[in-house]
PDB file of C-alpha atoms in Angstrom:
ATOM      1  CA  UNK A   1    -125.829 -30.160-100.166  1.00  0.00           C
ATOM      2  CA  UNK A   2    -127.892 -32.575 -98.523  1.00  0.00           C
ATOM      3  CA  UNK A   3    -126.107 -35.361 -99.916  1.00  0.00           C
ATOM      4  CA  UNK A   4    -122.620 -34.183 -98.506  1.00  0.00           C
ATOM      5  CA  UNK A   5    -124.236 -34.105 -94.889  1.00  0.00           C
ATOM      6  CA  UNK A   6    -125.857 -37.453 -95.416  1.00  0.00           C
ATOM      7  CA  UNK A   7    -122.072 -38.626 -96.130  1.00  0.00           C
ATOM      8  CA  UNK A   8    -120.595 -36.988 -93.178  1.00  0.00           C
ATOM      9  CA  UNK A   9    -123.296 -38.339 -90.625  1.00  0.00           C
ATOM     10  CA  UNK A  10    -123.487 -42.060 -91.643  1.00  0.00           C
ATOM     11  CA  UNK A  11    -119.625 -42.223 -91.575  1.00  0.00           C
ATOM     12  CA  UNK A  12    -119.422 -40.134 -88.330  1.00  0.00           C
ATOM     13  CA  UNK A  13    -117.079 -37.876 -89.794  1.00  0.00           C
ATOM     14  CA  UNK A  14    -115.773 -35.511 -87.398  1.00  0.00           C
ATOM     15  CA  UNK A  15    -112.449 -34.045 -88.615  1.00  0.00           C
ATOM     16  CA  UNK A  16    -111.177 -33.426 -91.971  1.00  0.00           C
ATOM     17  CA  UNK A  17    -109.488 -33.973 -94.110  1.00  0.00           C
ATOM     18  CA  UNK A  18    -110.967 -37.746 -93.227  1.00  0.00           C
ATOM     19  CA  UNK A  19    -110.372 -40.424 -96.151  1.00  0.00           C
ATOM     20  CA  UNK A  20    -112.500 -43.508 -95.780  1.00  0.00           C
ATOM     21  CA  UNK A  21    -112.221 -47.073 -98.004  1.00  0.00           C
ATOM     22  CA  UNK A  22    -115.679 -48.841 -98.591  1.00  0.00           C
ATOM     23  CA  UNK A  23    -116.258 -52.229-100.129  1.00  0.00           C
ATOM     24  CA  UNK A  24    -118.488 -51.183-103.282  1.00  0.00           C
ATOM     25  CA  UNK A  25    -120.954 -54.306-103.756  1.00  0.00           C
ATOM     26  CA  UNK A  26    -121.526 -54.608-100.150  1.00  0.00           C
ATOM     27  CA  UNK A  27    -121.239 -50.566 -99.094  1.00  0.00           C
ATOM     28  CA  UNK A  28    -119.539 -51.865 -95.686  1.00  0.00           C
ATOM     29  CA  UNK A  29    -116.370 -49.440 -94.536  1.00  0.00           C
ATOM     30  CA  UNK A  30    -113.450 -51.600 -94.949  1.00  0.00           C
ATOM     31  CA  UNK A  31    -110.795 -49.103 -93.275  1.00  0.00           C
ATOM     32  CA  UNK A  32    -111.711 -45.503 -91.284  1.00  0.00           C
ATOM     33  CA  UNK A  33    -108.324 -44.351 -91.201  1.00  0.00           C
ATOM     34  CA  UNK A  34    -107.448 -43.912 -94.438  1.00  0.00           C
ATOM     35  CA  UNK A  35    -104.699 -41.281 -94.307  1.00  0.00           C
ATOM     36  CA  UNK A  36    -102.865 -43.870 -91.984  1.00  0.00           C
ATOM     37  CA  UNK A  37    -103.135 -46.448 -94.008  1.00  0.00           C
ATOM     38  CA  UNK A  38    -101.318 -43.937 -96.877  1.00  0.00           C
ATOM     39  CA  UNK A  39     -98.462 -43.237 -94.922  1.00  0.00           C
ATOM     40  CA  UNK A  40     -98.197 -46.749 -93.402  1.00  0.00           C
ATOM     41  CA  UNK A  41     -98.317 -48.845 -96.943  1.00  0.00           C
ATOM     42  CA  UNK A  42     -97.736 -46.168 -99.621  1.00  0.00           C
ATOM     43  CA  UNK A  43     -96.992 -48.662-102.353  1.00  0.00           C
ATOM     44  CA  UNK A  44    -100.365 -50.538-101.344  1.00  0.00           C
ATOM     45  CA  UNK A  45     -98.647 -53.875-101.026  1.00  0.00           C
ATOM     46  CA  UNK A  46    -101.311 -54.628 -98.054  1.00  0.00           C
ATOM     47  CA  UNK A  47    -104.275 -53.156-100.341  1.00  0.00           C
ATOM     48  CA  UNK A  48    -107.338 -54.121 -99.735  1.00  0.00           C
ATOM     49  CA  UNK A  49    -106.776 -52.901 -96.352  1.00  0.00           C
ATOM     50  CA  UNK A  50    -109.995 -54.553 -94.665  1.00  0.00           C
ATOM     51  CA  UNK A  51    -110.117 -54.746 -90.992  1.00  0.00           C
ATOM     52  CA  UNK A  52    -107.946 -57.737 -89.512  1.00  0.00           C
ATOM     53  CA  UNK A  53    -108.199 -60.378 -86.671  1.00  0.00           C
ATOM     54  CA  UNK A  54    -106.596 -58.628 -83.246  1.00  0.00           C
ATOM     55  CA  UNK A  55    -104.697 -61.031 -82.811  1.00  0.00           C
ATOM     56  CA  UNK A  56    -103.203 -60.840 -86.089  1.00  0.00           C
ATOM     57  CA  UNK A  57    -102.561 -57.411 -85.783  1.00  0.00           C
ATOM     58  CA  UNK A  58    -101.327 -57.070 -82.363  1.00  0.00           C
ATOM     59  CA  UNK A  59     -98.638 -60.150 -82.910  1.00  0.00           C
ATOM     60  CA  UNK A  60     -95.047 -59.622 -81.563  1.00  0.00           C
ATOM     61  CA  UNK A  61     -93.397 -59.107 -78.178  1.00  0.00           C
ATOM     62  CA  UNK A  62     -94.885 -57.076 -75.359  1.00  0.00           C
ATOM     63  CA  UNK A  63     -93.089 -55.239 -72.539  1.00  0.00           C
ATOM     64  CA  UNK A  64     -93.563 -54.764 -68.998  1.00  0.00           C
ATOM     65  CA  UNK A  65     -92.784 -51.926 -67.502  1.00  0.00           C
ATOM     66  CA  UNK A  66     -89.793 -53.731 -65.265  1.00  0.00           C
ATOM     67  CA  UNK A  67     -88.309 -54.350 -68.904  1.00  0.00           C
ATOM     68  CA  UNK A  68     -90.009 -58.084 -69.037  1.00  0.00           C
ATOM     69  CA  UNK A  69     -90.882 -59.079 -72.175  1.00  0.00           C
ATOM     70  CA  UNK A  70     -93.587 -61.443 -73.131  1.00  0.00           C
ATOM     71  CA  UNK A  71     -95.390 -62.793 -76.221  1.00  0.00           C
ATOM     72  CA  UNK A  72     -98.678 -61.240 -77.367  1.00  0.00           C
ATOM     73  CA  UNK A  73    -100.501 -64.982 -77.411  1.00  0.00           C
ATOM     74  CA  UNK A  74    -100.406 -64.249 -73.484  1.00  0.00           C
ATOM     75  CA  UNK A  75    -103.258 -61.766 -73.979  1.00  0.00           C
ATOM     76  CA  UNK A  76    -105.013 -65.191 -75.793  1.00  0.00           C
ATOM     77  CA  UNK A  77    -108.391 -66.105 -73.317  1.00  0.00           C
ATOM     78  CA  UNK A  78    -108.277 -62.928 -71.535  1.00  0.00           C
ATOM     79  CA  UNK A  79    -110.378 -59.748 -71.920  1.00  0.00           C
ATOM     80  CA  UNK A  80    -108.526 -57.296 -73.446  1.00  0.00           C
ATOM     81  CA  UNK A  81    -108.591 -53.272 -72.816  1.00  0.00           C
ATOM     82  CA  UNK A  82    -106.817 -51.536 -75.884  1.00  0.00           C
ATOM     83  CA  UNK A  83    -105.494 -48.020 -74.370  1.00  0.00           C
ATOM     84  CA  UNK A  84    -104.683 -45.641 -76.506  1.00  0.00           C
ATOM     85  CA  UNK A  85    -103.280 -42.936 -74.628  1.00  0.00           C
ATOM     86  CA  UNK A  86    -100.028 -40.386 -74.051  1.00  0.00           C
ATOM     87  CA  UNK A  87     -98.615 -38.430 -71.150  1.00  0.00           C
ATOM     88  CA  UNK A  88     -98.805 -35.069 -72.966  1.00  0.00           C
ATOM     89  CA  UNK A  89    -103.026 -34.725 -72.174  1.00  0.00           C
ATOM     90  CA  UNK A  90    -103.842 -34.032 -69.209  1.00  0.00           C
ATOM     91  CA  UNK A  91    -107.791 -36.323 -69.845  1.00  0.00           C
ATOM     92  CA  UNK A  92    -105.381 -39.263 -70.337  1.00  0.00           C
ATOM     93  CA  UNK A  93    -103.303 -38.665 -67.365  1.00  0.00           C
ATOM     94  CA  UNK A  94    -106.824 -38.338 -65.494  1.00  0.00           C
ATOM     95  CA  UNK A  95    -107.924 -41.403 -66.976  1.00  0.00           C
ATOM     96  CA  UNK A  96    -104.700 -43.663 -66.232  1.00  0.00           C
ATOM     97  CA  UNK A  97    -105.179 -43.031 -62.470  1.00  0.00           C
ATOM     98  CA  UNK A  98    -108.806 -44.148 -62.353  1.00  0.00           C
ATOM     99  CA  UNK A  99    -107.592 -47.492 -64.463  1.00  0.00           C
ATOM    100  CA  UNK A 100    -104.828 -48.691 -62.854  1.00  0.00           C
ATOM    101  CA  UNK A 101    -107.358 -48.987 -59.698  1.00  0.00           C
ATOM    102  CA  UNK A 102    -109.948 -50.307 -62.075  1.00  0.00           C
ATOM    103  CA  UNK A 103    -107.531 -52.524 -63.130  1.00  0.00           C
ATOM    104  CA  UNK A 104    -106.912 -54.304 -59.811  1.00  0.00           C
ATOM    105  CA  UNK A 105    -110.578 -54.568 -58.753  1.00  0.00           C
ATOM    106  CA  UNK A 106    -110.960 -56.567 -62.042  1.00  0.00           C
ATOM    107  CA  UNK A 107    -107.721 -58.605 -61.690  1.00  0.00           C
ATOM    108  CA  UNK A 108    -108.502 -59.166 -57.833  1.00  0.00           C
ATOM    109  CA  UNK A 109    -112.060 -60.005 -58.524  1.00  0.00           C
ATOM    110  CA  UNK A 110    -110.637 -63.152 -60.123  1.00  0.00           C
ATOM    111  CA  UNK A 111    -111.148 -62.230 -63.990  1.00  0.00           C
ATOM    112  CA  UNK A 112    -108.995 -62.583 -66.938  1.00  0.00           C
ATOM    113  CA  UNK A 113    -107.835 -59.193 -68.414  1.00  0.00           C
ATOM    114  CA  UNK A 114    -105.664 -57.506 -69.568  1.00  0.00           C
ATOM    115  CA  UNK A 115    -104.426 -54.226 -70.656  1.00  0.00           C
ATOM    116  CA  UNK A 116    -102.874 -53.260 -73.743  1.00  0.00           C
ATOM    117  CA  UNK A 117    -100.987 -49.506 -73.490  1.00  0.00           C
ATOM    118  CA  UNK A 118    -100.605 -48.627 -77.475  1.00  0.00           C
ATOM    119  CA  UNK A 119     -98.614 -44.992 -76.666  1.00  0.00           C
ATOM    120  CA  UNK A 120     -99.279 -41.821 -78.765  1.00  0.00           C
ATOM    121  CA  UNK A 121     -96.139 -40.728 -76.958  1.00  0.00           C
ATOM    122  CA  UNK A 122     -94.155 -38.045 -78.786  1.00  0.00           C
ATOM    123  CA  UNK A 123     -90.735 -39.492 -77.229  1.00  0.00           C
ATOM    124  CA  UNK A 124     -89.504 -42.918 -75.947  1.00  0.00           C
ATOM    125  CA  UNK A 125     -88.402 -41.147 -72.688  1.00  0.00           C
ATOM    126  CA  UNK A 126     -91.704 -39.567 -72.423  1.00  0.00           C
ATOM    127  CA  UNK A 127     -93.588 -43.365 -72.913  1.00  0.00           C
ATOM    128  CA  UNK A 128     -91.426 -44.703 -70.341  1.00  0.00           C
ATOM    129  CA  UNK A 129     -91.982 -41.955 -67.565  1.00  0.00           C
ATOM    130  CA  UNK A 130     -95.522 -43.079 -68.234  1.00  0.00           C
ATOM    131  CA  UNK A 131     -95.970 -46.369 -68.836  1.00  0.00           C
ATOM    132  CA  UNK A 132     -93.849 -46.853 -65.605  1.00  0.00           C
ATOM    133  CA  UNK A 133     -97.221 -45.685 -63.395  1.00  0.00           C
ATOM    134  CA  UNK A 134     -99.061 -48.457 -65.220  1.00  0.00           C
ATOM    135  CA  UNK A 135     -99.144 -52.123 -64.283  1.00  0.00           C
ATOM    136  CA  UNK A 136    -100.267 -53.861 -67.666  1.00  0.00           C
ATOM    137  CA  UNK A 137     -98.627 -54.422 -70.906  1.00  0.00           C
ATOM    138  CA  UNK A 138     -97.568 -52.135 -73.862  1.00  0.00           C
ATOM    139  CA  UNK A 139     -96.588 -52.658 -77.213  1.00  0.00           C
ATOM    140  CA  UNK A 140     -92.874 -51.212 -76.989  1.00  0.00           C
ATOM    141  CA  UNK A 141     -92.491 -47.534 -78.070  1.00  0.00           C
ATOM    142  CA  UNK A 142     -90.104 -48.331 -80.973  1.00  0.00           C
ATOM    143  CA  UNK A 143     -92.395 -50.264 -83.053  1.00  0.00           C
ATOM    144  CA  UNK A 144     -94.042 -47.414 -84.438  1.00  0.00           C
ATOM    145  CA  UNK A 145     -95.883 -49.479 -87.382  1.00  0.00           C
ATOM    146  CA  UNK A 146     -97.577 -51.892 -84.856  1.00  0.00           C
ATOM    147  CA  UNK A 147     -98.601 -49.280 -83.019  1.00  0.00           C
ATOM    148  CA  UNK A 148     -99.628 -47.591 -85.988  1.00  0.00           C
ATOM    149  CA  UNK A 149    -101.526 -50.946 -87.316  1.00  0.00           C
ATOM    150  CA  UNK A 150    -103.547 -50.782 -84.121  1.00  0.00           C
ATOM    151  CA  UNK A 151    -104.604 -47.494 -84.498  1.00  0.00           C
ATOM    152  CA  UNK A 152    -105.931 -47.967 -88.127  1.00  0.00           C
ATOM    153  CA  UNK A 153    -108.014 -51.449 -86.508  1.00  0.00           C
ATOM    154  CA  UNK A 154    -110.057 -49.390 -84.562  1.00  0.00           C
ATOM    155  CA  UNK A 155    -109.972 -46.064 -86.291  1.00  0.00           C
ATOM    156  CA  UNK A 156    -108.614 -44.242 -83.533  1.00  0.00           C
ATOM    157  CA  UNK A 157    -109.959 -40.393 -83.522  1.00  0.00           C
ATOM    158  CA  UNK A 158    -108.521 -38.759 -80.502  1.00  0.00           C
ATOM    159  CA  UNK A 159    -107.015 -40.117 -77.084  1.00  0.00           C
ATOM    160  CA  UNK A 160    -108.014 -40.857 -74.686  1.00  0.00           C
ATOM    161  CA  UNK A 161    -109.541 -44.445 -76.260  1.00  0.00           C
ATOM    162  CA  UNK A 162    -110.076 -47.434 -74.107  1.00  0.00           C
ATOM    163  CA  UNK A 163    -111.485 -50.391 -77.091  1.00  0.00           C
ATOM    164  CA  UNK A 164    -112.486 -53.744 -75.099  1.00  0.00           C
ATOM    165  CA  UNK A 165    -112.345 -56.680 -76.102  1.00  0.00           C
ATOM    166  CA  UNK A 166    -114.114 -60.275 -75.388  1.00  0.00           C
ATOM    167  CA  UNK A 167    -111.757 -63.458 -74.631  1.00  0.00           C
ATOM    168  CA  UNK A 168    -111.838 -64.135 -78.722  1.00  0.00           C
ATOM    169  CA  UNK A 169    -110.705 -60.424 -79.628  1.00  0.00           C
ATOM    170  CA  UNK A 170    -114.170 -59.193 -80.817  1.00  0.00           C
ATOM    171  CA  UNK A 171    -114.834 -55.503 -79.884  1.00  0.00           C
ATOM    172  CA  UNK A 172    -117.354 -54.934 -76.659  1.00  0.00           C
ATOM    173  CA  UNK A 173    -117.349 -51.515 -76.300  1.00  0.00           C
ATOM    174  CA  UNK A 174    -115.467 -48.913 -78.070  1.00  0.00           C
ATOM    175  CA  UNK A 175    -116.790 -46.855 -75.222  1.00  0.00           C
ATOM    176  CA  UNK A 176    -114.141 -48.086 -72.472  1.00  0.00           C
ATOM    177  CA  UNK A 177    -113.880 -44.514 -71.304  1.00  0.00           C
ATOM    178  CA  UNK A 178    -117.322 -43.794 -70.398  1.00  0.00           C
ATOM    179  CA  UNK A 179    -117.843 -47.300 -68.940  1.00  0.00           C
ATOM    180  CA  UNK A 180    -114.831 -46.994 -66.388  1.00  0.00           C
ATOM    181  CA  UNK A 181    -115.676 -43.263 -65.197  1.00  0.00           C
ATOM    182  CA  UNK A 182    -119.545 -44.679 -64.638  1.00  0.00           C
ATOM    183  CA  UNK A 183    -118.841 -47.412 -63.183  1.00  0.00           C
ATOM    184  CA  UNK A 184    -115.804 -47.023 -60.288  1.00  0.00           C
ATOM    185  CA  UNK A 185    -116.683 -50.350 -58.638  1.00  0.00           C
ATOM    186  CA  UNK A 186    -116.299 -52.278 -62.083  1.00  0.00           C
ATOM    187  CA  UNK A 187    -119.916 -54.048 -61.340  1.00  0.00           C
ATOM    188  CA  UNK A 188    -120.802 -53.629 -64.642  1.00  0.00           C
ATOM    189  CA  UNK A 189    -117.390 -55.266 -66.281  1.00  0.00           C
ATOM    190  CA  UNK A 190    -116.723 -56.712 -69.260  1.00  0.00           C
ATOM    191  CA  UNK A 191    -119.334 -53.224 -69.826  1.00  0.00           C
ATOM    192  CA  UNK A 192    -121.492 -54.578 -73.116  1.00  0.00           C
ATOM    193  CA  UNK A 193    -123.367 -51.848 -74.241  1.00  0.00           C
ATOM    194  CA  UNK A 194    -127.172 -50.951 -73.087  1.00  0.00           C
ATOM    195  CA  UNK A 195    -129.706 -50.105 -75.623  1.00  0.00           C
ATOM    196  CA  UNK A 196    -130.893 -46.711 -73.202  1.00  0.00           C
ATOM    197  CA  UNK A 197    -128.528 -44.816 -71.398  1.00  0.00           C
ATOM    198  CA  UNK A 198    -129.055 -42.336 -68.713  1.00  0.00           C
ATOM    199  CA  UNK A 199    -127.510 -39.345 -69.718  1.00  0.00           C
ATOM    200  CA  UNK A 200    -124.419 -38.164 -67.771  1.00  0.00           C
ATOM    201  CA  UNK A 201    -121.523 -35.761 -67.355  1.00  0.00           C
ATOM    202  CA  UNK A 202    -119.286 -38.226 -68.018  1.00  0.00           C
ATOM    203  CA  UNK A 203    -120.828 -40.215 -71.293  1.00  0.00           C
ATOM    204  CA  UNK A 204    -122.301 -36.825 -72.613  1.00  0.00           C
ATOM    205  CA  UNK A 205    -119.041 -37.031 -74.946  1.00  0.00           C
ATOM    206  CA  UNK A 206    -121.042 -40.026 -76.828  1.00  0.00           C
ATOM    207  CA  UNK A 207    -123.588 -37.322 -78.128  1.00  0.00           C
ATOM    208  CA  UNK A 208    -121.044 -35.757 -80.406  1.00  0.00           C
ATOM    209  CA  UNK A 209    -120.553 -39.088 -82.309  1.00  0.00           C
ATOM    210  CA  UNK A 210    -123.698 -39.158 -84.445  1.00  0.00           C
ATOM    211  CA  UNK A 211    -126.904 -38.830 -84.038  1.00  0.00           C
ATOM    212  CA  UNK A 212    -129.057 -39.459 -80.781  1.00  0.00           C
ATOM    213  CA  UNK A 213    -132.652 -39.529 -79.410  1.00  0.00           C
ATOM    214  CA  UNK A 214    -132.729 -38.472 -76.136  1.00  0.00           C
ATOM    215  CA  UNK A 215    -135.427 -38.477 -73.935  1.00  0.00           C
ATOM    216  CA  UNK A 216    -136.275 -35.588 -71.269  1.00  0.00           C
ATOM    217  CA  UNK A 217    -137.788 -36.494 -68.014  1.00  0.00           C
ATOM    218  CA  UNK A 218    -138.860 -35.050 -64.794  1.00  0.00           C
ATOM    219  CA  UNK A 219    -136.766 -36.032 -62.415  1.00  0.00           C
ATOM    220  CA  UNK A 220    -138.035 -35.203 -58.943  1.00  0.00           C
ATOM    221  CA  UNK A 221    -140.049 -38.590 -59.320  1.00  0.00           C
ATOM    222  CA  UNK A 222    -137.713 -41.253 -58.458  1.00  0.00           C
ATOM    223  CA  UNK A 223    -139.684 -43.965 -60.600  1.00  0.00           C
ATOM    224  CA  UNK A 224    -139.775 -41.680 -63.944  1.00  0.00           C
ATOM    225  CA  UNK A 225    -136.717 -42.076 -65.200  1.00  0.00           C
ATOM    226  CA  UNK A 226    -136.938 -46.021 -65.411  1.00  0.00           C
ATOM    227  CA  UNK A 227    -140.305 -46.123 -66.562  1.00  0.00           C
ATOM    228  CA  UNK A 228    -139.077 -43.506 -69.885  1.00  0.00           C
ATOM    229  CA  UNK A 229    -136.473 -46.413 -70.374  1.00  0.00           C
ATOM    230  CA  UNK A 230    -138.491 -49.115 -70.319  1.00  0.00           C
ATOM    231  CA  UNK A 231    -140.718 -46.957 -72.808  1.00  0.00           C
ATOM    232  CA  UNK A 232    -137.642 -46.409 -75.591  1.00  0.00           C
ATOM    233  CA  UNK A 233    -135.758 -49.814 -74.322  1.00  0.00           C
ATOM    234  CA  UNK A 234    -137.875 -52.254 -76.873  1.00  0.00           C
ATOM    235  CA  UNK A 235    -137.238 -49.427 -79.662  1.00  0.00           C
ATOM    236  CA  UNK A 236    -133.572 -49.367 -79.116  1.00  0.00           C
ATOM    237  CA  UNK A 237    -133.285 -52.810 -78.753  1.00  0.00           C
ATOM    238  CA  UNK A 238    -134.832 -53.908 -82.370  1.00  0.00           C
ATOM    239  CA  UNK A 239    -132.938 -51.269 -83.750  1.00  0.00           C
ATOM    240  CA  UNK A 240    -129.672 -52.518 -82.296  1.00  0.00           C
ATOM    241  CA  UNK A 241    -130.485 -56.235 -83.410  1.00  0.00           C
ATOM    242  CA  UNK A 242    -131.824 -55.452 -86.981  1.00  0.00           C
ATOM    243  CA  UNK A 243    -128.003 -53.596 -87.390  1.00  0.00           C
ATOM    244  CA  UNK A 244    -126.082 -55.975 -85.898  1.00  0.00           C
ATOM    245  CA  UNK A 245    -127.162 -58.502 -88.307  1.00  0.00           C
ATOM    246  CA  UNK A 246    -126.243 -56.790 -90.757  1.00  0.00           C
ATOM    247  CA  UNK A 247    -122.962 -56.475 -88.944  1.00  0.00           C
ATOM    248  CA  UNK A 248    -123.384 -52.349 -88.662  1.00  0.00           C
ATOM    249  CA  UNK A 249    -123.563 -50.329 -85.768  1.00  0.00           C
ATOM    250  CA  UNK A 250    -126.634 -49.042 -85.133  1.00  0.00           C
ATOM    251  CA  UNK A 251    -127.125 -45.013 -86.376  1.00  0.00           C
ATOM    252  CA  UNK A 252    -128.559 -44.017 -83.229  1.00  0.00           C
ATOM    253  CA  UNK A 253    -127.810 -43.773 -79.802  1.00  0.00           C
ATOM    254  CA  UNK A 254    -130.443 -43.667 -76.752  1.00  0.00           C
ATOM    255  CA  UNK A 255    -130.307 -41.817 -74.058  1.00  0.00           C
ATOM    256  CA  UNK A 256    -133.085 -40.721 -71.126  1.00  0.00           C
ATOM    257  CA  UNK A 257    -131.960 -37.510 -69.466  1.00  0.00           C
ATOM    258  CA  UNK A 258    -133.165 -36.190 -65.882  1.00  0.00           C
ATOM    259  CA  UNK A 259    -132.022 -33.301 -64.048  1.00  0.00           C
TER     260      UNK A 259
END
């Protein structure tokens, strides 16, 4: 019925079975990952399960991958890149190479960040073959409920998932993925969002998470393209705004698409 699609659109649902929590009197989703949070806390001792602070979350020791250990109020002040990731698919492996040298433009370029590896490993052995190619921290393999607890934060659908995250651990861009393949040079870093996109190979993935208006161009003429942004750009933008004070993200994506 129409009512069922309605459902699955505004909560982006795009595998079942998919079990989402929702504050009645202010219809705001208070957890995405439901099914996680059954197995995690079946006796609901942590109900109501509503989203919590990252550093909250996140708190315990770290690892290195030279067996260091540190404390996670060392990621405190520093932009943070949440990687969810394993060694078993092959997009993650792909993506791991192009971060680690993202990684150390960023760090070299004199910023604060950091890199948080939360493994969907399906062996210890097999997290350490791979965290040992990466030069940031992880939380360690055997702490399978923090790693779990992270996963429910930020509703994790599929790997890979880069989440990034400002100096006070409020979410930039749940598009870290996108960002880092567009942008090699890391110009564009900490990457907050822009109302228009151009539409690309690589961020084409963002049309399958809801809906989008995208806008067609001819693009022989150089100037085209920018002038059909700076068309939908004051649309997207009051759109954006009017959601975010409402503290939702926005139902629609923008994109302006050439060749």
């Amino acid at each position: 019925s129409l009512l069922q699609l309605k459902l699955w659109n505004k909560y982006r649902v795009s595998n079942i079975p998919s079990l989402i929590f929702i504050d009645a009197s202010t219809g705001k989703v208070v957890c995405r990952n439901g099914l996680l949070v059954i197995r995690d806390d079946p006796e609901g001792l942590e109900f109501p399960w509503g989203p919590k602070p990252f550093s909250e979350v996140v708190a315990g020791p770290l690892l290195r991958n030279n067996g260091q250990t540190l404390d996670s109020s060392a990621l405190e002040g520093s932009h943070v890149g949440v990687y969810f990731s394993a060694h078993w698919c092959p997009p993650c492996r792909s993506l791991t190479r192009v971060l680690v040298e993202s990684y150390r433009k960023i760090k070299e370029a004199g910023q604060k960040f950091e890199i948080l590896f939360v493994s969907a490993d399906r062996s210890e052995d097999s997290f350490n073959q791979y965290f040992s190619e990466m030069p940031w921290v992880a939380v360690p393999y055997a702490d399978e409920a923090r790693r779990s607890r992270l996963n429910r934060l930020y509703g994790i659908q599929g790997i890979p998932t880069l989440i990034v995250l400002d100096s006070k651990g409020d979410v930039i861009t749940r598009q870290g993925r996108v960002e880092v393949l567009n942008d090699i040079e890391c110009r564009e870093f900490p990457w907050h969002p822009k109302p228009v996109l151009e539409l690309t190979d690589s961020n084409a993935v963002q049309l399958n998470e809801g809906p989008c208006l995208v806008l067609f161009v001819d693009s022989e003429d150089d100037g085209e393209s920018e002038a059909a942004k700076q068309l939908i750009q004051p649309i997207a933008e009051k759109i954006i705004a009017k959601y975010k004070a409402k503290e939702e993200e926005a139902p629609l994506l923008f994109f302006v698409a050439g060749e």
